[in-house]
Structure formats: C-alpha cells, structure tokens
Amino acid sequence: MAHHKLTLPTKICPSCQRPFAWRKKWARDWDKVKFCSDRCRGVGETERP
Ligand SMILES: [Zn+2]
C-alpha cells in the first residue's frame, strides 16, 4: 500500500476526553492548546464552585 505516514499530532481534550488533531490555526501555539474547542476551553476554565 502507499506510504501514508503523514499523521498530524493529536491530544486528548481534558474536557470532553476526546482526541483532537492539530489544526493550522494552532500552528503557533500548539504547545499551549489543551482543549479541542472554545466550548471545551470555556468549560475547563469556568469550573468554579
Ligand atoms: Zn473537547
């Protein structure tokens, strides 16, 4: 089969526990990206008692 080894880096979203792949809009701060979406990020950061 063809060599198709170009895989994007992935992370697990701590909010929804789902894997998400690198996106071009995150090219600059992929290291800082923790959540798959703004929604999940909002959930993670607004977790207050
Ligand atoms: Zn998520």
PDB file of C-alpha atoms and ligand atoms in Angstrom:
ATOM      1  CA  MET A   1       0.000   0.000   0.000  1.00  0.00           C
ATOM      2  CA  ALA A   2       1.035   3.593  -0.292  1.00  0.00           C
ATOM      3  CA  HIS A   3       3.144   5.060   2.413  1.00  0.00           C
ATOM      4  CA  HIS A   4       0.792   7.429   4.101  1.00  0.00           C
ATOM      5  CA  LYS A   5       2.636   8.209   7.272  1.00  0.00           C
ATOM      6  CA  LEU A   6       1.969  11.896   7.406  1.00  0.00           C
ATOM      7  CA  THR A   7      -0.006  11.988  10.595  1.00  0.00           C
ATOM      8  CA  LEU A   8      -0.876  15.101  12.493  1.00  0.00           C
ATOM      9  CA  PRO A   9      -0.124  15.370  16.176  1.00  0.00           C
ATOM     10  CA  THR A  10      -3.044  14.735  18.437  1.00  0.00           C
ATOM     11  CA  LYS A  11      -4.005  15.457  22.011  1.00  0.00           C
ATOM     12  CA  ILE A  12      -6.752  14.376  24.337  1.00  0.00           C
ATOM     13  CA  CYS A  13      -9.130  17.111  25.324  1.00  0.00           C
ATOM     14  CA  PRO A  14      -9.352  17.116  29.134  1.00  0.00           C
ATOM     15  CA  SER A  15     -12.850  18.494  28.944  1.00  0.00           C
ATOM     16  CA  CYS A  16     -14.599  16.040  26.647  1.00  0.00           C
ATOM     17  CA  GLN A  17     -11.947  13.290  26.788  1.00  0.00           C
ATOM     18  CA  ARG A  18     -11.827  13.089  23.018  1.00  0.00           C
ATOM     19  CA  PRO A  19      -8.753  13.106  20.835  1.00  0.00           C
ATOM     20  CA  PHE A  20      -8.322  16.047  18.552  1.00  0.00           C
ATOM     21  CA  ALA A  21      -5.790  16.686  15.838  1.00  0.00           C
ATOM     22  CA  TRP A  22      -3.504  19.562  15.077  1.00  0.00           C
ATOM     23  CA  ARG A  23      -5.077  22.406  13.195  1.00  0.00           C
ATOM     24  CA  LYS A  24      -3.480  25.087  11.158  1.00  0.00           C
ATOM     25  CA  LYS A  25      -4.893  27.830  13.348  1.00  0.00           C
ATOM     26  CA  TRP A  26      -2.957  26.300  16.235  1.00  0.00           C
ATOM     27  CA  ALA A  27       0.321  26.215  14.360  1.00  0.00           C
ATOM     28  CA  ARG A  28       1.846  28.892  16.544  1.00  0.00           C
ATOM     29  CA  ASP A  29       0.733  27.738  19.936  1.00  0.00           C
ATOM     30  CA  TRP A  30       0.070  24.050  19.655  1.00  0.00           C
ATOM     31  CA  ASP A  31       2.012  23.563  22.879  1.00  0.00           C
ATOM     32  CA  LYS A  32      -0.498  25.752  24.661  1.00  0.00           C
ATOM     33  CA  VAL A  33      -3.555  24.176  23.176  1.00  0.00           C
ATOM     34  CA  LYS A  34      -5.293  21.943  25.689  1.00  0.00           C
ATOM     35  CA  PHE A  35      -8.891  21.810  24.574  1.00  0.00           C
ATOM     36  CA  CYS A  36     -10.424  20.763  21.303  1.00  0.00           C
ATOM     37  CA  SER A  37     -12.712  23.738  21.024  1.00  0.00           C
ATOM     38  CA  ASP A  38     -13.591  27.066  22.524  1.00  0.00           C
ATOM     39  CA  ARG A  39     -16.545  25.451  24.167  1.00  0.00           C
ATOM     40  CA  CYS A  40     -14.428  22.884  25.933  1.00  0.00           C
ATOM     41  CA  ARG A  41     -11.931  25.525  26.912  1.00  0.00           C
ATOM     42  CA  GLY A  42     -14.700  27.609  28.379  1.00  0.00           C
ATOM     43  CA  VAL A  43     -15.968  24.653  30.360  1.00  0.00           C
ATOM     44  CA  GLY A  44     -12.489  23.948  31.650  1.00  0.00           C
ATOM     45  CA  GLU A  45     -11.745  27.468  32.713  1.00  0.00           C
ATOM     46  CA  THR A  46     -15.063  28.425  34.175  1.00  0.00           C
ATOM     47  CA  GLU A  47     -15.163  25.483  36.501  1.00  0.00           C
ATOM     48  CA  ARG A  48     -15.837  27.358  39.704  1.00  0.00           C
ATOM     49  CA  PRO A  49     -17.779  26.364  42.777  1.00  0.00           C
TER      50      PRO A  49
HETATM   51 ZN    ZN B   1     -13.189  18.895  23.976  1.00  0.00          ZN
END
